[in-house]
Coordinates of C-alpha atoms in Angstrom, one line a residue:
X15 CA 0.0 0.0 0.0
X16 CA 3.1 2.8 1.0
X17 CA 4.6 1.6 -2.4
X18 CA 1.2 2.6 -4.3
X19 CA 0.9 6.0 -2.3
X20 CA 4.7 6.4 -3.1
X21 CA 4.3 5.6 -6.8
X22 CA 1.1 8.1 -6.6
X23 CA 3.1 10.8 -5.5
X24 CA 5.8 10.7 -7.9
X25 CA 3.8 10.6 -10.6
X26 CA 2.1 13.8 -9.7
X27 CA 5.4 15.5 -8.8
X28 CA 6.3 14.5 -12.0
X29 CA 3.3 16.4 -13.3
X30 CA 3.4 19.0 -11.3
X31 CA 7.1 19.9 -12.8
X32 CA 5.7 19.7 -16.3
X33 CA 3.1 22.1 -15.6
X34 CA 5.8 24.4 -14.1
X35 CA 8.2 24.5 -16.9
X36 CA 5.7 27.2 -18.5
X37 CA 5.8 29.3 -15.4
X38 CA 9.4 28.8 -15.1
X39 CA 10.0 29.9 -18.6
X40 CA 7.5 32.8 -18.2
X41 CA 9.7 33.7 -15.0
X42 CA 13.0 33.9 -16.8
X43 CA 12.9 37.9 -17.9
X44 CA 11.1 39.2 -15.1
X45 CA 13.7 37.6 -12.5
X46 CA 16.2 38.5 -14.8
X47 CA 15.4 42.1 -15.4
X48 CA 14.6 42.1 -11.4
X49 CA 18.1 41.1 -10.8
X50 CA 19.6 43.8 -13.2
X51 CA 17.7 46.4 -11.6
X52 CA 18.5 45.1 -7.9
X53 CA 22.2 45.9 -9.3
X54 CA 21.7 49.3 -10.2
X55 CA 19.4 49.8 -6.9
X56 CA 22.5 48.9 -4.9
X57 CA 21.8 45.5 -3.6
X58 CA 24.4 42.9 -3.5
X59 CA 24.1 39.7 -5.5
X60 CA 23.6 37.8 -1.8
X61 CA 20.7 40.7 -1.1
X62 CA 19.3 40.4 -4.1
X63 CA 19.0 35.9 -4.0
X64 CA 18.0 36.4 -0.1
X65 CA 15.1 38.5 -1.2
X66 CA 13.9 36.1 -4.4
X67 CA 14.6 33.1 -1.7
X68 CA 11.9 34.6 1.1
X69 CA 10.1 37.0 -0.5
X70 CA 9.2 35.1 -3.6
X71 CA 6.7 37.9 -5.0
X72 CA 7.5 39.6 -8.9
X73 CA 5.7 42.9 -8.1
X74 CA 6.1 43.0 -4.0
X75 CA 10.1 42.7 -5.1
X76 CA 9.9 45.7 -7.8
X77 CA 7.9 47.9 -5.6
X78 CA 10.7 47.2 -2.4
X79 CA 13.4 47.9 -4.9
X80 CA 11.4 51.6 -6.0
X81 CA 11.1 52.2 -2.2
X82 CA 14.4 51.6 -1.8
X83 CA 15.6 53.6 -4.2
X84 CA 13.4 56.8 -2.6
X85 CA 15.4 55.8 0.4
X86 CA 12.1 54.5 2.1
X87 CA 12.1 53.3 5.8
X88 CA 12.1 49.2 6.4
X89 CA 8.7 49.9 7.9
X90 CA 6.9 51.0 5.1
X91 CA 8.5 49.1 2.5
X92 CA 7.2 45.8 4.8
X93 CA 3.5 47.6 5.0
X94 CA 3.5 48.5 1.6
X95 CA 4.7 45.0 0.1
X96 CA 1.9 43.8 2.3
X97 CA -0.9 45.5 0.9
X98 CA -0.2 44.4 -2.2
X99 CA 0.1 40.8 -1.2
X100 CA -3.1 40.6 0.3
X101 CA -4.7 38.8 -2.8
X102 CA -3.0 36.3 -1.8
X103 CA -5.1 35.2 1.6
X104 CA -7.9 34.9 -0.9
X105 CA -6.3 32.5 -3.6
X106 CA -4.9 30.3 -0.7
X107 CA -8.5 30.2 0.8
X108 CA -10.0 29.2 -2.9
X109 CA -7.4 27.0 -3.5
X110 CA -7.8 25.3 -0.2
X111 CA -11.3 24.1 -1.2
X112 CA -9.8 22.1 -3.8
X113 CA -6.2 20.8 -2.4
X114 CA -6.5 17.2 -1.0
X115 CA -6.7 17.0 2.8
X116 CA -2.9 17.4 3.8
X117 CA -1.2 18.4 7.4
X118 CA -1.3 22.1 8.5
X119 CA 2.5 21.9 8.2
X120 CA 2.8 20.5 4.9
X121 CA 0.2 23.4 3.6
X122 CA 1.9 26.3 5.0
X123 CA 5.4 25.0 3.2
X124 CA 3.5 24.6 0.3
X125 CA 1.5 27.7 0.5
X126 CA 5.0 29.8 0.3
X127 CA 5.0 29.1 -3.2
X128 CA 1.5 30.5 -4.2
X129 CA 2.0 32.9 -6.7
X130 CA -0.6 34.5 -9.3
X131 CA 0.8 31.9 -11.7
X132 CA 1.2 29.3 -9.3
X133 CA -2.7 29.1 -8.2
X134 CA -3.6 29.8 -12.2
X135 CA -1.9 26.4 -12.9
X136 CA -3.2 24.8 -9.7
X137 CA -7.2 26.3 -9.8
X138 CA -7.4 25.3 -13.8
X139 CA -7.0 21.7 -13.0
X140 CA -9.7 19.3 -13.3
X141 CA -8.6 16.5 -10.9
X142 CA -8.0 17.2 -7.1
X143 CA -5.3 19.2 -6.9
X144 CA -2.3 16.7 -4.9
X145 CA 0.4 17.9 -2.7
X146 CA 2.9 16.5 -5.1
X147 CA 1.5 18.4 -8.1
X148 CA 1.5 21.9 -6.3
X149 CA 5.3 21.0 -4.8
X150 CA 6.1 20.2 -8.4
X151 CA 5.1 23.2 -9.9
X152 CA 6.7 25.5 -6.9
X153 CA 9.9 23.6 -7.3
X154 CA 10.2 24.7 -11.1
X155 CA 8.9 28.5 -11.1
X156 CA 10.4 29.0 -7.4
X157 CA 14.3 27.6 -9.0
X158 CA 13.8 29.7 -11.6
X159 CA 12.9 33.1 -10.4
X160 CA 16.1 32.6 -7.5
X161 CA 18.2 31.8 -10.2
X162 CA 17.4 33.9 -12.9
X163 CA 17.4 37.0 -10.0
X164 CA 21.1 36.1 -9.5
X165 CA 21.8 35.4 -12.6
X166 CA 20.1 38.7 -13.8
X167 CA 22.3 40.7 -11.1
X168 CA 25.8 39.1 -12.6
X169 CA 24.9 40.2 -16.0
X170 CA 24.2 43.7 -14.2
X171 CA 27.7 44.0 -13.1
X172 CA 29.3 43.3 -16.4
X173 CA 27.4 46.1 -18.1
X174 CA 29.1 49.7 -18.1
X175 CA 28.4 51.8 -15.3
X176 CA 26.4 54.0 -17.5
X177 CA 24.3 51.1 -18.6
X178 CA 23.7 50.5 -15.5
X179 CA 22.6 53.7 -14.1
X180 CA 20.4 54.1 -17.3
X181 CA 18.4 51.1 -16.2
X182 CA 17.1 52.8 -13.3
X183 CA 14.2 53.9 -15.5
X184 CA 13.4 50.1 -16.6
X185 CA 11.7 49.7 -12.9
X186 CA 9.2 52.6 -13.8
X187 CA 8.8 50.8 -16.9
X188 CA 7.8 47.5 -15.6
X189 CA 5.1 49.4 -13.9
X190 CA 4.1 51.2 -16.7
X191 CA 3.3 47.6 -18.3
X192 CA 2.0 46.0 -15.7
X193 CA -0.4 48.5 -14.7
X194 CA -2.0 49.5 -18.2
X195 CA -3.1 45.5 -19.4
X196 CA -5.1 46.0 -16.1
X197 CA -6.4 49.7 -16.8
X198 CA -7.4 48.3 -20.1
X199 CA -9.6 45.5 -19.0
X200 CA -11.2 47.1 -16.1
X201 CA -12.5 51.1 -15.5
X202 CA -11.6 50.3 -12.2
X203 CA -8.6 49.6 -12.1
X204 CA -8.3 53.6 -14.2
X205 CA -9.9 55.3 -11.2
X206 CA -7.8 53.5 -8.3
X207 CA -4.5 54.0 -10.6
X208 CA -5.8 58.0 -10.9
X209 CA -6.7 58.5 -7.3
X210 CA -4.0 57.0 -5.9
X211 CA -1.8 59.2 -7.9
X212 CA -3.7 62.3 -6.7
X213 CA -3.5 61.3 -3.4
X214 CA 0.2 60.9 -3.2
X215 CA 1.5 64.2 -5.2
X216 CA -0.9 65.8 -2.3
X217 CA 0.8 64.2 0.5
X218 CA 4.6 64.5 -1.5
X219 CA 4.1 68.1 -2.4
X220 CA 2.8 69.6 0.8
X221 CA 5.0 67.5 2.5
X222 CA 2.6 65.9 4.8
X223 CA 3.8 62.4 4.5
X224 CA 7.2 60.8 3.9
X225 CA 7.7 59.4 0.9
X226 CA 7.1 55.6 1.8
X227 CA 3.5 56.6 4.0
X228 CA 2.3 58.8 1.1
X229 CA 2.8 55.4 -1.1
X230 CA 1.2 53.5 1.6
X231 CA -1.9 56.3 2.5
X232 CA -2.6 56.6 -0.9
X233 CA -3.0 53.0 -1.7
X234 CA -4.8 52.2 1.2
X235 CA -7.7 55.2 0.5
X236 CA -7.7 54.9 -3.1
X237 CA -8.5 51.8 -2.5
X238 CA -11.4 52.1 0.4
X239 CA -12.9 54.7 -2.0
X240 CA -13.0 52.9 -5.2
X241 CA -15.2 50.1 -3.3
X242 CA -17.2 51.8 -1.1
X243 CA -18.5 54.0 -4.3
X244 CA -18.9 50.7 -6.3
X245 CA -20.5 49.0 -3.3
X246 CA -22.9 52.2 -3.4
X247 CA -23.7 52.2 -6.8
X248 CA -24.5 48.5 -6.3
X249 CA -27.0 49.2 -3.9
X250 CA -28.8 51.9 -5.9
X251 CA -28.8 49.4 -8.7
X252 CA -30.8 46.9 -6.5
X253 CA -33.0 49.3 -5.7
X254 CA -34.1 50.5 -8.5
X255 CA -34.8 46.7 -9.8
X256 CA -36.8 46.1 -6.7
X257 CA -38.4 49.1 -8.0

């Protein structure tokens, strides 16, 4: 019977690494281009693996590296990288509906490794989703996006110093592209992008804030007033049906 369950396991590993490679493959340029940029931010290669080791998170990482760049405190850049990884509590509670029934220790090693891709993979599959499959597809796109980070931050130092300083402006950039593909497919997304803007030239110019808690303030009440005027305008639109 352990030789079945054994055989069982493998085979899904197995699978799970095949439906990584994608991911993994898909990870190369970002972690690579996260690596360069970590060079000209000033991290050292070890700073820049340690962060892609227990961080783990594309746009969490770019943000810290932006922060860091504006010379923002530890504080915010932890509070800030936060708020933006708060999708994440609700893709590990859908995903946990699915998963097979595992130990609480074996889900919160596995649960490390949920990333946007990582749960896309996992969520689209039609059979039960195994703990070797999901450690199979975090062992691929997690190698690669260490790797690649280091790899990305070698290259970095090769290039010219004026290369390097020049690349400074790839991190706005990367923001720049993953910011519109969003604005396009929601109005949403437009208004909290806008506000969130507004609010943080107010706080930066009249100097009310520090750089990292005008980042953080505006994101937070950008956000709280994008949903509570669509959760208005969601009410009205009941009421008028009932009507």
């Amino acid at each position: 019977m352990e030789e079945v369950v054994s055989v069982r396991s493998s085979s899904e590993f197995r699978k799970g690494i095949q439906a990584g490679v994608s991911i993994g493959i898909g990870y190369f340029p970002i972690a690579l281009t996260f690596g360069l940029l970590a060079k000209t931010t000033g991290l050292t290669v070890t700073e820049t693996v340690l962060m892609s080791i227990i961080v783990f998170a594309g746009a969490s990482q770019y943000i810290a590296l932006s922060l860091i760049t504006l010379g923002t405190g530890i504080f915010e850049i932890v509070l800030t990288t936060f708020i933006v990884n708060i999708r994440h509590f609700l893709m590990s509670a859908s995903l946990n509906e699915n998963v097979e029934k595992e130990s609480t220790g074996l889900k919160m090693l596995y649960s490390f490794g949920i990333t946007d891709e990582t749960f896309s993979v996992a969520a689209l599959r039609d059979e039960k989703v195994t703990t070797g499959f999901l450690f199979g597809v975090i062992t691929v796109s997690y190698s690669s996006w260490v790797i690649n980070s280091g790899v990305g931050h070698i290259i970095g130092a090769s290039l010219p110093q004026t290369l390097q300083e020049s690349m400074s402006v790839a991190l706005y950039a990367m923001f720049i592209g993953l910011v519109v593909p969003s604005m396009k497919r929601s109005v949403k997304v437009v208004f909290l992008a806008v506000i969130a803007a507004c609010f943080n030239t107010i706080f930066t110019m009249t100097e009310i804030l520090s750089t990292g808690w005008s980042i953080v303030s505006a994101t937070l009440l950008s956000a709280i007033i994008v949903e509570v005027v669509q959760t208005l305008r969601g009410q009205e639109g009941e009421q008028e049906n009932e009507k």
